[in-house]
Coordinates of C-alpha atoms and ligand atoms in Angstrom, one line a residue:
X232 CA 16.9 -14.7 -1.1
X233 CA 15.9 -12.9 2.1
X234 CA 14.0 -15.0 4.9
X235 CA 10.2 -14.8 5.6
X236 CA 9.5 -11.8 8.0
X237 CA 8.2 -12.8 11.4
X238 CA 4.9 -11.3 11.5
X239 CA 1.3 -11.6 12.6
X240 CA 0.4 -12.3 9.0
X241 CA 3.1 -15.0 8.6
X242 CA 1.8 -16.9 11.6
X243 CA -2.0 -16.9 10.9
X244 CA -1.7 -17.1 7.0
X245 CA -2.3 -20.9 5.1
X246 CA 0.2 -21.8 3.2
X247 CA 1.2 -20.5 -0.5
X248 CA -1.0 -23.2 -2.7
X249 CA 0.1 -21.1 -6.2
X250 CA 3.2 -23.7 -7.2
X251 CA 5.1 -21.1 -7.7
X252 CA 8.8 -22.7 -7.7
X253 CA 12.8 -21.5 -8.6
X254 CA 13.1 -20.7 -12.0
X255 CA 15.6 -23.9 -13.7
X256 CA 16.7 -23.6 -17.0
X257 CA 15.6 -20.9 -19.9
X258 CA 12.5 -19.6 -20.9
X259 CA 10.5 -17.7 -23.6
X260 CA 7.8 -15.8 -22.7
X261 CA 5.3 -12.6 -24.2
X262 CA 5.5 -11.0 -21.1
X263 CA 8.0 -10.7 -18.4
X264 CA 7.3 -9.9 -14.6
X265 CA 9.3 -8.5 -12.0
X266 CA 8.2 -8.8 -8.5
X267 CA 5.6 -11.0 -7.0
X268 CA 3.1 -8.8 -5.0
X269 CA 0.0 -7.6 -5.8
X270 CA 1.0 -5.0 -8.5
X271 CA 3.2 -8.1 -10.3
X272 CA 0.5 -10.8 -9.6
X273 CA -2.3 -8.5 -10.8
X274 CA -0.6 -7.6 -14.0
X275 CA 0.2 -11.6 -14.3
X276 CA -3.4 -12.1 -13.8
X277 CA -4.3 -10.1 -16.5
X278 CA -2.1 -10.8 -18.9
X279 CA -2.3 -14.4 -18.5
X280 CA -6.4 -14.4 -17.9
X281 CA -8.0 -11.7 -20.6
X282 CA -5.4 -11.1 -22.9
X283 CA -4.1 -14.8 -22.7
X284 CA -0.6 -14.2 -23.4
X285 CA 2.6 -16.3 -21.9
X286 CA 3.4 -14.9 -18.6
X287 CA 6.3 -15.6 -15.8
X288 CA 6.4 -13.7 -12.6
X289 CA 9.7 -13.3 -11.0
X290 CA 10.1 -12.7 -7.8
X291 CA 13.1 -12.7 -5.9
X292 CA 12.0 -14.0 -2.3
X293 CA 8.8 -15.5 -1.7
X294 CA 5.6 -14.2 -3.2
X295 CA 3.9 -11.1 -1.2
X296 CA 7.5 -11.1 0.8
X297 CA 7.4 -7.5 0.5
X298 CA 4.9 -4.8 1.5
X299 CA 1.8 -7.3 0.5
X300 CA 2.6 -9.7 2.5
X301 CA 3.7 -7.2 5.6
X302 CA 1.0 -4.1 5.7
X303 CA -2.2 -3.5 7.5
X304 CA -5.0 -5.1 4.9
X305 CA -6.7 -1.5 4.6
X306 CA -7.9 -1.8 0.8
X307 CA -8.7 1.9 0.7
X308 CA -9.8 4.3 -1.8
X309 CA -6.6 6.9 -0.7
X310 CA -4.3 7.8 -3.7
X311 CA -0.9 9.2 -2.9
X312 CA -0.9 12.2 -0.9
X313 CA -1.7 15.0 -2.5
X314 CA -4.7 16.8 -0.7
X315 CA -8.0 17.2 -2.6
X316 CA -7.4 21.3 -2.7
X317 CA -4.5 20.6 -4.2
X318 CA -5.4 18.4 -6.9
X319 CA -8.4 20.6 -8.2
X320 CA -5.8 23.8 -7.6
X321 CA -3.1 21.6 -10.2
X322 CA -4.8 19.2 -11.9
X323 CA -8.1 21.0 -12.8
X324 CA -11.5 19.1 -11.3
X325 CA -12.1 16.3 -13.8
X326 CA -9.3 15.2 -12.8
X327 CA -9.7 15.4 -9.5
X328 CA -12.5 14.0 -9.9
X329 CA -11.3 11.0 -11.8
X330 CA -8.6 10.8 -8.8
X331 CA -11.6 9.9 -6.8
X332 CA -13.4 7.9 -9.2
X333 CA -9.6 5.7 -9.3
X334 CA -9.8 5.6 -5.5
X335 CA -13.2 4.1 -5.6
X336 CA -12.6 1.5 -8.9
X337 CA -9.5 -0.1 -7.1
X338 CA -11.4 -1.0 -4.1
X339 CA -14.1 -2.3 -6.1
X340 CA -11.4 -4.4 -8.0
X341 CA -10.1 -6.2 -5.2
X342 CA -14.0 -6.9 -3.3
X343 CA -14.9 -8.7 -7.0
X344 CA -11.5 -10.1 -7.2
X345 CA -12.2 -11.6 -3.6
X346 CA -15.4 -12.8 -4.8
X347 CA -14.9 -13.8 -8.3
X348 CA -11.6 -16.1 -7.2
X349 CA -13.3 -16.7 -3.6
X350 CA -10.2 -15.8 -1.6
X351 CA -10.3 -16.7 1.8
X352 CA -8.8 -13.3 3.1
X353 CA -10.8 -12.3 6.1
X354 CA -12.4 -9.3 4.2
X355 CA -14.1 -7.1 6.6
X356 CA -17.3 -5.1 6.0
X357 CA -17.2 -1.8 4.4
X358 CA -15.6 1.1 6.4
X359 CA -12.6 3.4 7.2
X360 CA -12.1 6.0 9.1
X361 CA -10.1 8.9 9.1
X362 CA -9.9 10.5 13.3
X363 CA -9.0 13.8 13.7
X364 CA -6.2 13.5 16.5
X365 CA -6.8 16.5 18.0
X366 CA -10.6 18.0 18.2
X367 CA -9.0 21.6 16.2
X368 CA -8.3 19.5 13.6
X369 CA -12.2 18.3 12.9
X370 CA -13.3 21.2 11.2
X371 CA -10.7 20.8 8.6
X372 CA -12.5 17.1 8.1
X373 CA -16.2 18.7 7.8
X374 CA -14.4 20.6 5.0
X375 CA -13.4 17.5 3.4
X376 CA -16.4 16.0 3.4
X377 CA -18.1 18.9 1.9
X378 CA -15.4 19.1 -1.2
X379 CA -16.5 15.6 -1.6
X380 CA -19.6 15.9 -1.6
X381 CA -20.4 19.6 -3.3
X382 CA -17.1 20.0 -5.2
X383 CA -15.7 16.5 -6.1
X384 CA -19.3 14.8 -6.8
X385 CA -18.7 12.2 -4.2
X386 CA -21.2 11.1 -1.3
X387 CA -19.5 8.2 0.2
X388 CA -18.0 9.9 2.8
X389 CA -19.9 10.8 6.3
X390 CA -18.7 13.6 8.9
X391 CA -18.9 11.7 12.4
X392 CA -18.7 14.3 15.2
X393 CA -16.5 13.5 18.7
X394 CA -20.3 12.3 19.8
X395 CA -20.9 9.6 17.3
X396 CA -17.8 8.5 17.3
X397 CA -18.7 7.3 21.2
X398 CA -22.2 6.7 20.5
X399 CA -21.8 4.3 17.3
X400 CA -19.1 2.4 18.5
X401 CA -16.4 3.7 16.6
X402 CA -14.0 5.5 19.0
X403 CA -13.1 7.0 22.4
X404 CA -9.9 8.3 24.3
X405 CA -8.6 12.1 24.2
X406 CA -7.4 11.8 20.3
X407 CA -10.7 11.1 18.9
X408 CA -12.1 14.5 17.8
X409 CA -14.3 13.6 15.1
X410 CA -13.9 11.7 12.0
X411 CA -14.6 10.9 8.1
X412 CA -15.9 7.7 7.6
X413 CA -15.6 6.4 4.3
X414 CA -18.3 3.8 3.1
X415 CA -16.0 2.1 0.8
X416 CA -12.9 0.6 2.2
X417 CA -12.3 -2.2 4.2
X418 CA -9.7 -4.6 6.3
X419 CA -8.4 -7.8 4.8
X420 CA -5.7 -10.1 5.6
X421 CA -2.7 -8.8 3.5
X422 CA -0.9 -12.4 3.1
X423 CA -4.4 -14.5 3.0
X424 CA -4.8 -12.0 0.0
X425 CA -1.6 -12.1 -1.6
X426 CA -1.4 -16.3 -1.4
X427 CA -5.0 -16.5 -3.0
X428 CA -4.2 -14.3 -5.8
X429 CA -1.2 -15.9 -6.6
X430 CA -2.9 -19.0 -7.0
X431 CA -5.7 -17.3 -8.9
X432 CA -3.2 -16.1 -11.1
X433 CA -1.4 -19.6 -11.6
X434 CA -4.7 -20.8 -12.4
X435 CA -5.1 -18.2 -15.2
X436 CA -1.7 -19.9 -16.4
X437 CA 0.8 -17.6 -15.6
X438 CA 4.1 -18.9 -14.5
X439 CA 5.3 -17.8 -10.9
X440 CA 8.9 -18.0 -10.1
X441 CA 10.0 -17.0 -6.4
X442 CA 13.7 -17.2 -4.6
X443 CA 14.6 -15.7 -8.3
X444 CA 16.0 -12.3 -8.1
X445 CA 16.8 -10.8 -11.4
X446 CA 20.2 -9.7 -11.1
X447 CA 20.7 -8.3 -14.8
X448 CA 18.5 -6.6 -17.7
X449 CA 19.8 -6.9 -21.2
X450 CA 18.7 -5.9 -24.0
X451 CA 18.9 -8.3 -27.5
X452 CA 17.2 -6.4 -30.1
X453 CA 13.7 -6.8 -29.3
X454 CA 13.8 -9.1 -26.6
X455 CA 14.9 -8.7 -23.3
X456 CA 17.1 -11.0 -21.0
X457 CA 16.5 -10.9 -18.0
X458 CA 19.0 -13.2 -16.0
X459 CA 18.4 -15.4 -12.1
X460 CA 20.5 -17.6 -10.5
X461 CA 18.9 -20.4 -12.0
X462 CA 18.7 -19.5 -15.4
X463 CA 17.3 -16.5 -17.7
X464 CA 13.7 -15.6 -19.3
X465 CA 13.4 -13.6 -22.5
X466 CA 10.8 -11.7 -23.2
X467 CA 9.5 -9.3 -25.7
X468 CA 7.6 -6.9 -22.9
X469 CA 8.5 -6.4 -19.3
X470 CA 6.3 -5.2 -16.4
X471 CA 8.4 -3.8 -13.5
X472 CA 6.3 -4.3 -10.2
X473 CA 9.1 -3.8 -7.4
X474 CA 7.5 -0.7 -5.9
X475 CA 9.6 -0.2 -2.4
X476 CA 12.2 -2.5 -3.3
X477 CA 13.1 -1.5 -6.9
X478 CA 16.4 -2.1 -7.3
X479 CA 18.8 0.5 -8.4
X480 CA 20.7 -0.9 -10.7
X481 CA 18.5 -3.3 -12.8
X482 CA 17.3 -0.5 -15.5
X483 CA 18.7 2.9 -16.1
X484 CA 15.2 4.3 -16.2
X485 CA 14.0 3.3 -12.9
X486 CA 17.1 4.9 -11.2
X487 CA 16.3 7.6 -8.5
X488 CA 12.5 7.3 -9.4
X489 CA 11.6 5.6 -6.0
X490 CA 12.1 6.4 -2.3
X491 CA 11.8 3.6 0.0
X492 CA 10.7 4.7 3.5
X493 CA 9.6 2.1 6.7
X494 CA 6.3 1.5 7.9
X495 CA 6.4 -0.5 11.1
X496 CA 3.4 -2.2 12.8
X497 CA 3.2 -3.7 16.0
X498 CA 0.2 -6.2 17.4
X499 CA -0.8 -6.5 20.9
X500 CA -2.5 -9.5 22.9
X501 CA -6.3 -10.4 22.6
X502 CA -7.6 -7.3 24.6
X503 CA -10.6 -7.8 26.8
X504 CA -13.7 -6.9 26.2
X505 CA -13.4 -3.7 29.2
X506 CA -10.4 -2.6 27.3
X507 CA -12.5 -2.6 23.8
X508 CA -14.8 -0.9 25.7
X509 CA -12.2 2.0 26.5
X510 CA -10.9 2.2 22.9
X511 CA -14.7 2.7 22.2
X512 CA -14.4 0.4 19.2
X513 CA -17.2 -2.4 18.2
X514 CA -15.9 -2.3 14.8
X515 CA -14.0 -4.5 12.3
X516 CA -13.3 -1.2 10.3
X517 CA -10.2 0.2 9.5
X518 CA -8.7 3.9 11.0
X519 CA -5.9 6.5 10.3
X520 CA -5.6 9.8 11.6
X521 CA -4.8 13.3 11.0
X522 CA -1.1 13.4 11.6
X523 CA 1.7 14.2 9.3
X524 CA 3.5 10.8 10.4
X525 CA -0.5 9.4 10.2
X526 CA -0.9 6.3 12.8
X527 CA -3.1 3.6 11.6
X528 CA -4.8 1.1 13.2
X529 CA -7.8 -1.6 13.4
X530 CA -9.3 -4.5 15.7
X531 CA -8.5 -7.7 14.6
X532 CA -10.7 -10.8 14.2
X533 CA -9.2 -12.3 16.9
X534 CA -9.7 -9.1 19.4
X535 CA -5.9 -8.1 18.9
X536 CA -5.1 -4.2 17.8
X537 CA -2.8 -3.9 15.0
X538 CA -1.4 -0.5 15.3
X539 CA 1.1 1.2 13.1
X540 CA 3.3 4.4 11.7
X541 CA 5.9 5.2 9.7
X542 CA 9.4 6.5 11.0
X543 CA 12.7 5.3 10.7
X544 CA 15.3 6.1 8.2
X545 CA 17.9 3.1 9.6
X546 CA 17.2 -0.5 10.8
X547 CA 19.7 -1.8 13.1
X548 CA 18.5 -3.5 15.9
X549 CA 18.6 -0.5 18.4
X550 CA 16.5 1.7 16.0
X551 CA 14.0 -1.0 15.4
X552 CA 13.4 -1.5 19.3
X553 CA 13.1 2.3 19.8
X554 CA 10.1 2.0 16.6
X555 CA 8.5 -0.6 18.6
X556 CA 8.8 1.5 22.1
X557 CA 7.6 4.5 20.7
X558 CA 4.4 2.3 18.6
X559 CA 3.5 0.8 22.2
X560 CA 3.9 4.4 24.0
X561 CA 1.4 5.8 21.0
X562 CA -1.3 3.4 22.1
X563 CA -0.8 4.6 25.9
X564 CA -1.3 8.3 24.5
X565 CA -4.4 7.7 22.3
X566 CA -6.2 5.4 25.0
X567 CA -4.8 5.3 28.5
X568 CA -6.2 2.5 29.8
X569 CA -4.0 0.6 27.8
X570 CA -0.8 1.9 29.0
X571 CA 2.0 -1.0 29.5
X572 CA 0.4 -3.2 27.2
X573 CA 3.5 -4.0 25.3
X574 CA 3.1 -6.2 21.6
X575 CA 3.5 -10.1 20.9
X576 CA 4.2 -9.1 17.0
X577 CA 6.6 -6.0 15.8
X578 CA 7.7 -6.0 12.0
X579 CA 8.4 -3.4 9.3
X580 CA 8.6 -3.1 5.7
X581 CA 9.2 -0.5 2.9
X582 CA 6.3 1.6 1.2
X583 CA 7.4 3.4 -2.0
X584 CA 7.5 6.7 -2.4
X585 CA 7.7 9.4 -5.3
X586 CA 8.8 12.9 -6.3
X587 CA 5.8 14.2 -6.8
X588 CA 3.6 12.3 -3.8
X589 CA 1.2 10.4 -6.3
X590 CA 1.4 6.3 -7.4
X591 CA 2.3 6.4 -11.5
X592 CA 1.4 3.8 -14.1
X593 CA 2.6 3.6 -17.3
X594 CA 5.6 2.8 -19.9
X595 CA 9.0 4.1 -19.9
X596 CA 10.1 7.0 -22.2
X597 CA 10.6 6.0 -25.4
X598 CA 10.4 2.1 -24.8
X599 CA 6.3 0.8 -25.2
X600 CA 7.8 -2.7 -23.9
X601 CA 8.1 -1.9 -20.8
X602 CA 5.0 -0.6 -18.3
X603 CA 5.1 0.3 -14.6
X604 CA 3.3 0.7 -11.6
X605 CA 4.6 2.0 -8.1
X606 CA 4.8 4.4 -5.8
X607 CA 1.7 4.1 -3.9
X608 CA 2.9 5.9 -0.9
X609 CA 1.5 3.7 2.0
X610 CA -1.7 3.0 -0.1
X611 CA -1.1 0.2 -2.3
X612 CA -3.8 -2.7 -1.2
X613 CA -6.2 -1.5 -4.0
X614 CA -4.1 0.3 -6.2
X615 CA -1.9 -1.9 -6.8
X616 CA -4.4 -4.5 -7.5
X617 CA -6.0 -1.9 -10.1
X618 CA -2.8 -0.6 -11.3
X619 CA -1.2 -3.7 -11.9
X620 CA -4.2 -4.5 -14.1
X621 CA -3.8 -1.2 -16.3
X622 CA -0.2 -1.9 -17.1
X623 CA -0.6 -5.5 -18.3
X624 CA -3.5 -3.2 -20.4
X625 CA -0.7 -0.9 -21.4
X626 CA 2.1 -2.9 -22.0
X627 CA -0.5 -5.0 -24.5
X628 CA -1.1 -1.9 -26.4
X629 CA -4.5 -1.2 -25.5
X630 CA -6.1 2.0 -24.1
X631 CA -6.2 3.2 -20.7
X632 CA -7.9 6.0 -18.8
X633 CA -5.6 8.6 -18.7
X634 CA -7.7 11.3 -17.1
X635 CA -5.1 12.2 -13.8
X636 CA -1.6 12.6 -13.8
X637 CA -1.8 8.7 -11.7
X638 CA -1.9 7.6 -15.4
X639 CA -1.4 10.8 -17.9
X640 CA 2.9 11.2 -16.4
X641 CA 5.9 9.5 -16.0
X642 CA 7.1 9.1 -12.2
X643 CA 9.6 11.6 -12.1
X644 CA 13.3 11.4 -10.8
X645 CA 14.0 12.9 -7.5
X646 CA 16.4 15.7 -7.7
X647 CA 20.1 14.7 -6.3
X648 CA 18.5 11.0 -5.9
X649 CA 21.8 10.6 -3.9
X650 CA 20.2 12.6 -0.7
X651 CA 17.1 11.0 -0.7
X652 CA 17.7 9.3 3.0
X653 CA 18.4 12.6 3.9
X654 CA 15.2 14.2 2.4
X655 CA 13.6 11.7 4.3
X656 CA 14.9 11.8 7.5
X657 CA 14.5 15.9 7.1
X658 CA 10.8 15.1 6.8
X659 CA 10.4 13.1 9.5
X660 CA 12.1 15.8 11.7
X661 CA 9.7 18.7 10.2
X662 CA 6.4 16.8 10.2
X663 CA 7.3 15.4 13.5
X664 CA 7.1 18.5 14.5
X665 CA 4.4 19.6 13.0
X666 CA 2.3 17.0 14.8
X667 CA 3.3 18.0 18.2
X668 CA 1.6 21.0 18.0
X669 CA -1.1 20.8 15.5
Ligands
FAD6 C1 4.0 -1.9 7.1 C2 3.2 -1.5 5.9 C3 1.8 -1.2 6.1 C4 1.1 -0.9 4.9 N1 -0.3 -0.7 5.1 C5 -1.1 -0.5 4.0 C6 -2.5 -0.5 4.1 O1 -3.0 -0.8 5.2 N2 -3.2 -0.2 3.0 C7 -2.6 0.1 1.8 O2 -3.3 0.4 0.9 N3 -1.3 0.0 1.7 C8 -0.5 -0.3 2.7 N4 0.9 -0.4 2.6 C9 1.4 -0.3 1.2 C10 1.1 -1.6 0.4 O3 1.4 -2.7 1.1 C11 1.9 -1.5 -0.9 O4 1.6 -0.3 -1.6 C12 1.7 -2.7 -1.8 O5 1.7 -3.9 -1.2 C13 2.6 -2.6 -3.0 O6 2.6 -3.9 -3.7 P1 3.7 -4.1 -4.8 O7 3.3 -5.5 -5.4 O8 3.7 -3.0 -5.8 O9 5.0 -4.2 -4.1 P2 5.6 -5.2 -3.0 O10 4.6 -6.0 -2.4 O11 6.6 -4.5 -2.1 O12 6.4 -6.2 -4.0 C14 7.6 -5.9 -4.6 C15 8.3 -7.2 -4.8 O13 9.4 -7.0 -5.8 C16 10.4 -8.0 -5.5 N5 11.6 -7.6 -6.1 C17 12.4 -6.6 -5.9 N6 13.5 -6.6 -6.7 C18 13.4 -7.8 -7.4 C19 14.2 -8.4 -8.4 N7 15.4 -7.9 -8.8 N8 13.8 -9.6 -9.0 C20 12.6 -10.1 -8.6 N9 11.8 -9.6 -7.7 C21 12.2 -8.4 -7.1 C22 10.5 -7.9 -3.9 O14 11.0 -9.1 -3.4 C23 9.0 -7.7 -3.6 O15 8.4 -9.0 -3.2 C24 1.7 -0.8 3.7 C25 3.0 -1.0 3.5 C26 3.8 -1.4 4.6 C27 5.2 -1.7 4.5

């Protein structure tokens, strides 16, 4: 078992209430879960609470260790990265449509998940915002907001010039040339959320298990064994939930389907009220911007900013010091006046990513037993919640929508899976690039 990671979250979260314990001794279950963040604790949740089956969710550090217990909290309606042009250009619009429609259902999952359970998560109000870094880059968001609206059939999206940005409280400093704001979408404490649907989900009746790693996968007939430390569940149906940590080695299928990559966050002091003044935000609400290697960021309830990006293909301790530098000299660059600020809180954790740059739900070729869902590529706080839901669906045997490829294809292997750091790191290089001049 790996350690709690240090973290803003860590220190401001209330404890995990869910029971969830070792597993000791042998068990038989319907369903079988494997990994304990939100994908695995909404498919428990599911499973255990509408179709009322026997459920035990393994998870092999402490539940939401991984990227729910370490991102940002933006529950937003983002799925994978494919551009909007692009989808209508492959998939055909109804489906890029229904992309949207996804985007907009798995926020809408976790606010009545929130309220239906009452988690205590912090949950902001509604809002995020997408900044164009550099002013040349707003037209291209006016053109989003038009495909929404005239093409794609959704209006939840507003075009906020450089001007309102400053006038409505949203945003000042040299990389704030206009924006998208999004009406649905919101900020949320990722560990609150993650501890308070675990205990929703034990009180469904599933079983949670943490500190218990599966470290083998067998197959006996129809029943699979799926072996901890402490002893070994069997199973007729299996939900794989590991997302940026999906082992290698566990199932055949899953190998070279997934590319881990680091997000790293940092979190500065309170700031004071002049220096909120000078970031030119009054707002709860949650940002990204235009970039490639997209910076993300958003005022905290306690007046801290949480600001963070991805980079990073190695983490020994002199490459995570130079992430935390260059996070603290990005701050300096987007608002001046808070040059030298430094950060009290610096973590990282993996995102997942895929082949083909969209999340995938659904069962493994040729085996209905076991169902899926990962790959959210840095978007995962809804999702995940929604997806998570879908599998248990699918893995029961009943419908789901299967109206974009999210749903409607397997997650594909990456070609020579063996060079997939290097793929990475060959991005970075390129789209770091890329940003510096446009
Ligand atoms: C720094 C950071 C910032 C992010 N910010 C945002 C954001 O603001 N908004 C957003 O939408 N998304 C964000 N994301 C992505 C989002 O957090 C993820 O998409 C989401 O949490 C995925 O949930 P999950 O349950 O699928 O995976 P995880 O939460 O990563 O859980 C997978 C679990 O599987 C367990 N596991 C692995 N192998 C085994 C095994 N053999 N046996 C048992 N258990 C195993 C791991 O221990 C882990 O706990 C961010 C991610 C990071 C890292």
């Amino acid at each position: 078992m790996s350690a709690p990671v240090p973290s803003y979250w860590e220190d401001t979260a209330t404890p995990d209430e869910s029971g969830a314990r070792p597993l000791d001794g042998d068990r038989q279950v319907e369903v079988a879960v494997i990994g304990g963040g939100y994908t695995g604790l909404a498919a428990a949740y599911r499973l255990a609470g509408v179709h009322g089956v026997d459920v035990a969710v393994l998870e092999a550090n402490r539940i939401g260790w991984g990227a729910s217990g370490r991102n940002s909290g933006f529950a937003l309606t983002s799925v994978g990265k494919v551009g909007l042009d692009e989808r209508i250009r492959k998939w055909g619009l109804e489906a890029a449509r229904a992309s949207v429609r996804l985007g907009v259902d798995a926020v809408e999952t976790v606010r009545e998940l929130i309220r239906s359970e009452a988690i205590d998560c912090d949950a902001q109000p509604e809002g995020a915002l997408t900044v164009a870094h550099r002013d040349e880059r707003a037209p291209e968001l006016q053109e989003r907001v038009r495909t929404y609206r005239e093409v794609l059939g959704y209006d939840g999206v507003d075009y906020l010039s450089r001007e309102h940005l400053v006038h409505e409280g949203y945003l000042r400093g040299p990389s704030a040339g206009g924006g998208i704001r999004f009406r649905t979408g919101f900020g949320l404490h990722p560990l609150k959320y993650a501890r308070g649907f675990a205990k929703a989900t034990a009180r469904r009746g599933a079983a949670l298990f943490d500190r218990s790693a599966v470290i083998s996968w067998e197959r006996d007939g129809s029943v699979h064994r799926l072996a901890t430390a402490g002893g070994t569940v069997r199973a007729r149906k299996v939900v794989m939930a590991t997302n940026g940590y999906t082992p290698e080695h566990l199932h055949p299928y899953f190998r070279g389907r997934m590319l881990p990559a680091a997000s790293n966050i940092v979190v500065t002091r309170p700031l004071t009220a002049a220096e909120w003044g000078a970031v030119g935000m009054a707002t709860t609400q949650v940002y990204s911007d235009t970039r490639r290697l997209l910076f993300y960021w958003r005022r905290l309830p306690d007046d801290r900013l949480l600001f963070g990006g991805r980079s990073g293909v190695f983490d020994t301790p002199a490459a995570l010091a130079r992430r935390r530098r260059w996070l603290e000299a990005a701050i300096a660059d987007k608002w001046p006046e808070l040059a030298g600020i430094g950060s009290e809180w610096f973590w990282h954790g993996n995102v997942g990513l895929s082949y083909d740059l969209i999340p995938h739900m659904n069962t493994i070729e040729g085996d209905p037993t076991v169902a899926y869902a990962m790959a959210y590529l840095g978007s995962g706080v809804a999702l995940s919640t929604h997806c998570g839901g879908l599998a248990a669906d699918l893995v029961m045997g009943k419908a789901v929508p299967r109206d974009t490829p999210v749903t409607a294809t397997e997650i594909p292997r990456f070609p020579l899976p063996a060079l997939r750091k290097v793929y990475l790191a060959g991005a970075y290089l390129a789209y770091g690039i890329e940003d510096r001049w446009r």
